[in-house]
Amino acid sequence: MHALEHIKVVNLGSYIAGAHCGALLGDMGADVVKVETMDGDPLRGLGSGFLAWSRAQRNIAVNLKKAEGRQIVHKLIARSDVLVENYRPGVAERLDVDYEKARRLRPDIIYVSLPGHGSTGPYRDWPGFDPLLQARGGVMAAQGGIGKPPVYNGIAVSDYAGAMLGVYGAVLGLWVRSNTGQGQHVEGSLTNAVISVQSGEFLDFPGKSPVNLGGSELKGLSATCRLYQTSDTWLFVLCRYENHWRSLCGALGRPDLADDERFLNAEARKSHEEQLTSILQGIFAGQSAAHWQQLLDSTGVPCSPQVRYADMGAEPHYVANDLIVTHDHPVYGRVTESGVPAHFSETPGTNWRPPLLLGEYTDDVLTELGYDKERIAAMRADNIIK
């Protein structure tokens, strides 16, 4: 038994936000049918990324520009609890899969929309791709720092946060429906998501000092909260409190630094940040990251070496918590991917279905909808399905 077992989802979403929203629902046991165009999700060509974003879903390929293709999706909607879409404003209406149509087919449906900018406001029709959201949403400016050039963030923050926002909306919608019997239209957007994940940065009030962070060479927030190059890799050291700072000085064999007037308290260390950084960098460069981690861990100083994606499968904590898992894929062989992010004691969820070839499940799903083999073959010949 899984948290969303018996919940049926029709996912009309594409790209990262739409596809990954369906994957997260599928992780929790929902039966997710991902409806792709005849050419497939635009991100199918990215290979490895598509595997992660579209897992745990059955995909079918349908031509929504043809009436019979739309009828197939209407049948899916009629039997589904949740619909996910991230079309540009107006597209769902043109394809006859908008909320008004959906609730006529399934009155209690939870209809989740994840457009780039939402359905209202002056930006509603603008392109909604993550790099554009990073630029307009403050992410690039924050990465670059005040008065410095903006810096692109390699993680598609608005896309991933948008997918999670969609799951949040879907599950809350299902909860309300379980109490009232009513469905509803839930709208998030990539704009909403990129603002939400920076809620701390948007906090402002009279007298609040700006934090001058960022830059392509950004290594941290201060000399005692930053990355240092060791003899083999990078190590992040975090001295949040005075006891951490004194413990660090002792562990490094430099107790004199704790009593140095230049570094006597947080304000003094900030004023002499470049000097302190230079001293600490000279010390950390002399030993490996593993050496320093063992030493600092033993004295209670928070630290962590950098870990590359390729090495995360060997991280024992990630393995112990099933955060990095492996599956046998019929096309790609042994695949390593991220695991289910939320753990439930009674309804655990599972990465239960890899994304396969375009239209892999078209025949299975159409058979469930009542189509016979002859009709399926005829629709394939008419370019209605793949």
XYZ file of C-alpha atoms in Angstrom:
386
model
C 0.000 0.000 0.000
C 1.291 3.444 -0.940
C 0.090 6.919 -0.024
C -1.583 7.649 -3.380
C -2.529 4.108 -4.337
C -5.854 4.025 -6.244
C -5.408 7.684 -7.262
C -5.416 8.104 -11.035
C -3.597 10.995 -12.680
C -3.598 12.164 -16.275
C -0.442 14.194 -16.855
C -0.547 16.534 -19.839
C 2.568 18.295 -18.562
C 5.929 18.407 -20.267
C 9.426 19.786 -19.708
C 10.807 19.447 -16.164
C 7.992 20.997 -14.129
C 5.144 19.092 -15.767
C 6.921 15.773 -16.162
C 8.515 15.745 -12.705
C 5.232 16.657 -11.013
C 3.808 13.424 -12.416
C 6.908 11.498 -11.358
C 6.598 12.659 -7.738
C 2.927 11.644 -7.682
C 3.854 8.295 -9.232
C 6.552 7.786 -6.598
C 3.770 7.767 -4.024
C 1.838 5.066 -5.855
C -0.523 7.066 -8.069
C -1.315 5.537 -11.456
C 0.003 8.346 -13.671
C -0.601 8.311 -17.415
C 1.688 10.843 -19.094
C 0.151 11.995 -22.374
C 2.819 13.037 -24.873
C 2.545 14.486 -28.347
C 3.318 12.351 -31.379
C 6.845 13.792 -31.310
C 7.184 13.195 -27.579
C 8.025 15.470 -24.665
C 10.426 18.178 -25.928
C 12.973 17.035 -23.338
C 13.005 13.376 -24.454
C 16.116 14.100 -26.477
C 18.056 14.919 -23.304
C 18.142 11.225 -22.392
C 19.382 10.941 -18.823
C 17.476 13.972 -17.584
C 14.243 12.690 -19.089
C 14.656 9.386 -17.246
C 14.655 11.202 -13.910
C 11.836 13.627 -14.696
C 9.408 11.119 -16.209
C 9.843 8.014 -14.096
C 6.926 6.276 -12.353
C 4.515 7.064 -15.192
C 2.949 5.201 -18.097
C 3.361 7.237 -21.265
C 1.079 7.254 -24.264
C 1.444 9.271 -27.466
C -1.747 10.973 -28.694
C -2.434 13.515 -31.421
C -4.556 16.118 -29.621
C -4.992 18.088 -32.828
C -7.386 15.380 -34.036
C -10.881 14.933 -32.625
C -10.451 11.244 -31.869
C -7.174 11.980 -30.077
C -8.969 14.461 -27.850
C -11.677 11.854 -27.207
C -9.017 9.494 -25.860
C -7.810 12.134 -23.415
C -11.403 12.955 -22.456
C -11.904 9.307 -21.494
C -8.735 9.461 -19.412
C -9.936 12.628 -17.684
C -13.322 11.084 -16.922
C -11.681 8.293 -14.915
C -8.948 10.404 -13.277
C -8.720 12.075 -9.883
C -6.030 14.589 -10.873
C -5.050 16.343 -14.091
C -1.674 18.088 -14.416
C -0.864 20.534 -17.220
C 1.674 23.276 -17.855
C 0.475 24.649 -21.179
C 0.872 28.279 -22.150
C -2.316 30.275 -21.425
C -4.974 29.473 -24.028
C -3.499 26.180 -25.261
C -5.598 23.943 -22.990
C -8.746 25.681 -24.264
C -7.710 25.185 -27.899
C -7.063 21.496 -27.252
C -10.367 21.142 -25.356
C -8.689 19.948 -22.153
C -9.152 23.093 -20.030
C -10.638 23.079 -16.526
C -14.202 23.798 -17.628
C -14.114 20.829 -20.004
C -12.384 18.626 -17.433
C -14.926 19.260 -14.694
C -17.790 18.497 -17.074
C -16.140 15.120 -17.651
C -15.198 14.582 -13.981
C -16.946 17.090 -11.657
C -14.678 16.404 -8.655
C -11.379 16.471 -10.542
C -8.356 18.244 -9.070
C -7.016 20.221 -12.031
C -3.430 21.383 -11.467
C -2.004 24.088 -13.740
C 1.707 24.978 -13.750
C 2.193 27.649 -16.448
C 5.303 29.789 -16.559
C 3.751 32.924 -15.119
C 0.157 32.066 -14.200
C -3.114 32.917 -15.927
C -3.283 36.580 -14.879
C -0.934 39.537 -14.865
C 1.145 41.296 -17.522
C 3.657 38.431 -17.913
C 1.084 35.662 -18.466
C 1.921 35.198 -22.157
C 5.690 35.492 -21.837
C 7.873 32.392 -22.324
C 8.242 30.486 -19.065
C 11.595 28.709 -19.158
C 13.744 28.342 -16.047
C 16.685 30.565 -17.118
C 14.237 33.390 -17.809
C 12.642 32.867 -14.401
C 16.073 32.873 -12.767
C 16.774 36.236 -14.395
C 13.453 37.897 -13.560
C 13.004 36.091 -10.235
C 16.200 37.383 -8.631
C 18.162 34.116 -8.645
C 20.895 35.272 -11.018
C 21.270 38.587 -9.220
C 21.560 36.757 -5.888
C 24.174 34.372 -7.291
C 26.154 37.278 -8.698
C 25.913 39.570 -5.686
C 25.098 43.228 -5.169
C 26.887 45.423 -7.691
C 28.324 42.395 -9.533
C 27.354 40.685 -12.796
C 24.557 38.103 -12.530
C 25.481 34.401 -12.426
C 23.414 31.567 -13.895
C 22.468 28.760 -11.516
C 23.013 25.332 -13.085
C 20.075 23.850 -11.117
C 16.669 24.539 -12.725
C 15.305 25.914 -9.463
C 11.949 27.171 -10.731
C 11.235 23.950 -12.633
C 11.907 21.624 -9.710
C 10.165 23.885 -7.218
C 7.268 24.223 -9.655
C 6.905 20.431 -9.827
C 6.835 20.229 -6.016
C 4.329 23.083 -5.891
C 2.122 21.083 -8.254
C 2.269 17.989 -6.032
C 1.527 20.173 -2.988
C -1.544 21.559 -4.752
C -2.711 18.167 -5.979
C -2.497 16.494 -2.564
C -4.152 19.409 -0.762
C -6.877 19.404 -3.395
C -7.442 15.684 -2.819
C -7.578 16.283 0.936
C -10.232 18.983 0.568
C -12.197 16.730 -1.784
C -12.099 13.891 0.737
C -13.878 16.196 3.208
C -16.216 18.107 0.894
C -16.597 15.968 -2.205
C -15.650 18.964 -4.337
C -12.913 19.238 -6.913
C -11.184 22.475 -7.856
C -8.677 24.223 -10.090
C -5.264 24.616 -8.420
C -2.866 27.002 -10.120
C 0.804 27.378 -9.374
C 3.440 28.691 -11.753
C 7.187 28.798 -12.174
C 7.042 32.438 -11.102
C 5.229 31.476 -7.889
C 7.766 28.717 -7.283
C 10.902 30.823 -7.795
C 9.552 33.455 -5.391
C 8.561 30.868 -2.781
C 11.968 29.159 -2.630
C 13.576 32.539 -1.905
C 11.154 33.643 0.815
C 13.999 34.442 3.210
C 15.731 36.632 0.656
C 12.583 38.674 -0.007
C 12.131 39.550 3.647
C 12.703 43.263 4.080
C 12.025 45.956 6.658
C 13.290 49.461 7.474
C 16.916 49.342 8.579
C 17.611 45.826 7.270
C 21.170 45.670 5.939
C 21.640 44.209 2.444
C 23.776 41.092 2.265
C 26.447 41.399 -0.396
C 26.677 37.804 -1.558
C 27.308 36.114 -4.859
C 29.865 36.263 -7.613
C 31.329 33.604 -9.865
C 34.087 33.090 -7.289
C 31.704 32.904 -4.341
C 32.982 30.383 -1.807
C 30.671 31.216 1.095
C 29.364 33.944 3.361
C 32.459 34.751 5.390
C 35.895 33.457 6.372
C 34.298 31.103 8.896
C 31.473 30.018 6.602
C 32.992 29.037 3.288
C 34.761 26.510 1.080
C 38.492 25.892 1.489
C 40.746 24.031 -0.895
C 42.395 21.074 0.820
C 45.206 18.958 -0.627
C 42.712 16.892 -2.652
C 39.295 18.594 -2.845
C 37.118 21.317 -1.311
C 35.837 21.412 2.273
C 33.049 23.641 3.565
C 33.643 24.871 7.127
C 30.834 26.480 9.115
C 31.547 28.242 12.417
C 28.123 29.543 13.311
C 28.847 30.160 16.976
C 31.757 31.362 19.104
C 32.361 27.883 20.542
C 32.725 26.593 16.977
C 35.312 29.269 16.232
C 37.365 28.463 19.318
C 37.131 24.730 18.628
C 38.307 25.349 15.065
C 41.331 27.282 16.264
C 42.253 24.461 18.630
C 41.740 21.747 16.019
C 43.961 23.585 13.548
C 46.721 23.940 16.107
C 46.307 27.713 16.193
C 44.654 28.542 19.558
C 46.336 31.935 19.313
C 43.867 32.969 16.589
C 40.975 32.840 19.046
C 42.634 35.541 21.165
C 43.940 37.623 18.278
C 42.286 41.057 18.476
C 41.631 40.953 14.728
C 39.479 37.840 15.163
C 38.191 38.252 18.717
C 34.492 38.268 17.758
C 32.266 38.011 14.694
C 32.450 41.730 13.923
C 36.247 41.779 14.166
C 36.566 38.679 11.978
C 34.318 40.299 9.390
C 36.479 43.423 9.367
C 39.616 41.344 8.779
C 38.014 38.718 6.565
C 40.659 38.631 3.840
C 43.471 38.163 6.354
C 41.637 35.393 8.170
C 40.690 33.635 4.934
C 44.325 33.660 3.811
C 45.500 32.171 7.116
C 42.884 29.421 7.132
C 43.416 28.570 3.459
C 47.125 28.102 4.080
C 46.380 25.632 6.863
C 43.653 23.628 5.083
C 45.787 23.203 1.960
C 48.238 21.049 3.911
C 45.998 18.001 4.442
C 43.196 16.082 2.714
C 39.518 16.820 3.153
C 39.027 13.453 4.885
C 41.758 14.335 7.404
C 40.144 17.656 8.227
C 36.639 16.225 8.388
C 37.678 13.563 10.899
C 39.508 16.135 12.999
C 36.776 18.777 12.918
C 33.995 16.242 13.497
C 35.786 15.115 16.661
C 35.808 18.691 17.981
C 32.224 19.546 17.017
C 33.020 21.956 14.172
C 30.444 21.574 11.348
C 32.076 20.786 8.012
C 31.539 18.814 4.825
C 33.646 17.966 1.777
C 32.174 18.647 -1.635
C 30.681 15.572 -3.314
C 30.161 15.278 -7.056
C 26.988 13.773 -8.503
C 29.010 10.837 -9.809
C 30.191 9.983 -6.286
C 26.892 10.312 -4.431
C 25.998 6.676 -4.931
C 28.903 5.791 -2.637
C 27.810 8.154 0.136
C 26.745 5.786 2.962
C 24.086 8.127 4.387
C 22.361 8.510 1.032
C 22.429 4.737 0.532
C 21.115 4.058 4.041
C 18.153 6.380 3.432
C 17.447 5.215 -0.138
C 18.075 8.718 -1.456
C 20.226 7.317 -4.252
C 18.839 4.078 -5.695
C 19.498 1.795 -8.652
C 17.094 0.065 -11.010
C 17.361 -2.197 -14.028
C 16.152 -0.304 -17.087
C 15.199 -2.350 -20.179
C 17.009 0.104 -22.486
C 19.776 1.760 -20.421
C 20.720 -1.153 -18.157
C 21.594 -0.465 -14.517
C 20.363 3.068 -13.802
C 21.205 5.153 -10.733
C 18.725 7.878 -9.783
C 17.327 9.839 -6.860
C 14.968 7.951 -4.575
C 11.591 8.831 -3.094
C 12.151 12.084 -1.165
C 9.500 11.625 1.552
C 9.461 8.537 3.764
C 6.173 7.203 5.187
C 6.185 4.513 7.850
C 3.057 2.751 6.535
C 2.796 3.868 2.898
C 6.390 4.148 1.719
C 6.102 4.822 -1.995
C 8.433 3.436 -4.617
C 10.229 4.208 -7.895
C 8.127 1.569 -9.560
C 8.196 2.299 -13.276
C 11.024 3.588 -15.514
C 10.184 5.902 -18.413
C 10.341 3.906 -21.593
C 9.987 4.473 -25.320
C 7.468 6.979 -26.647
C 4.045 5.339 -26.711
C 5.236 2.318 -24.721
C 1.920 2.029 -22.868
C -0.453 3.379 -25.528
C -2.019 -0.003 -26.288
C -2.359 -0.955 -22.608
C -4.038 2.308 -21.626
C -6.372 2.355 -24.627
C -7.393 -1.220 -23.897
C -8.282 -0.127 -20.351
C -10.405 2.642 -21.895
C -12.398 0.086 -23.915
C -10.713 0.258 -27.331
C -10.252 -3.068 -29.145
C -7.171 -4.100 -31.124
C -8.740 -3.278 -34.470
C -9.660 0.266 -33.447
C -6.211 0.838 -31.908
C -4.562 -0.313 -35.136
C -6.825 1.951 -37.195
C -6.040 4.984 -35.020
C -2.333 4.277 -35.322
C -2.683 4.117 -39.089
C -4.539 7.466 -39.025
C -1.711 9.088 -37.006
C -3.976 9.623 -33.993
C -1.776 7.579 -31.663
C 1.754 6.182 -31.694
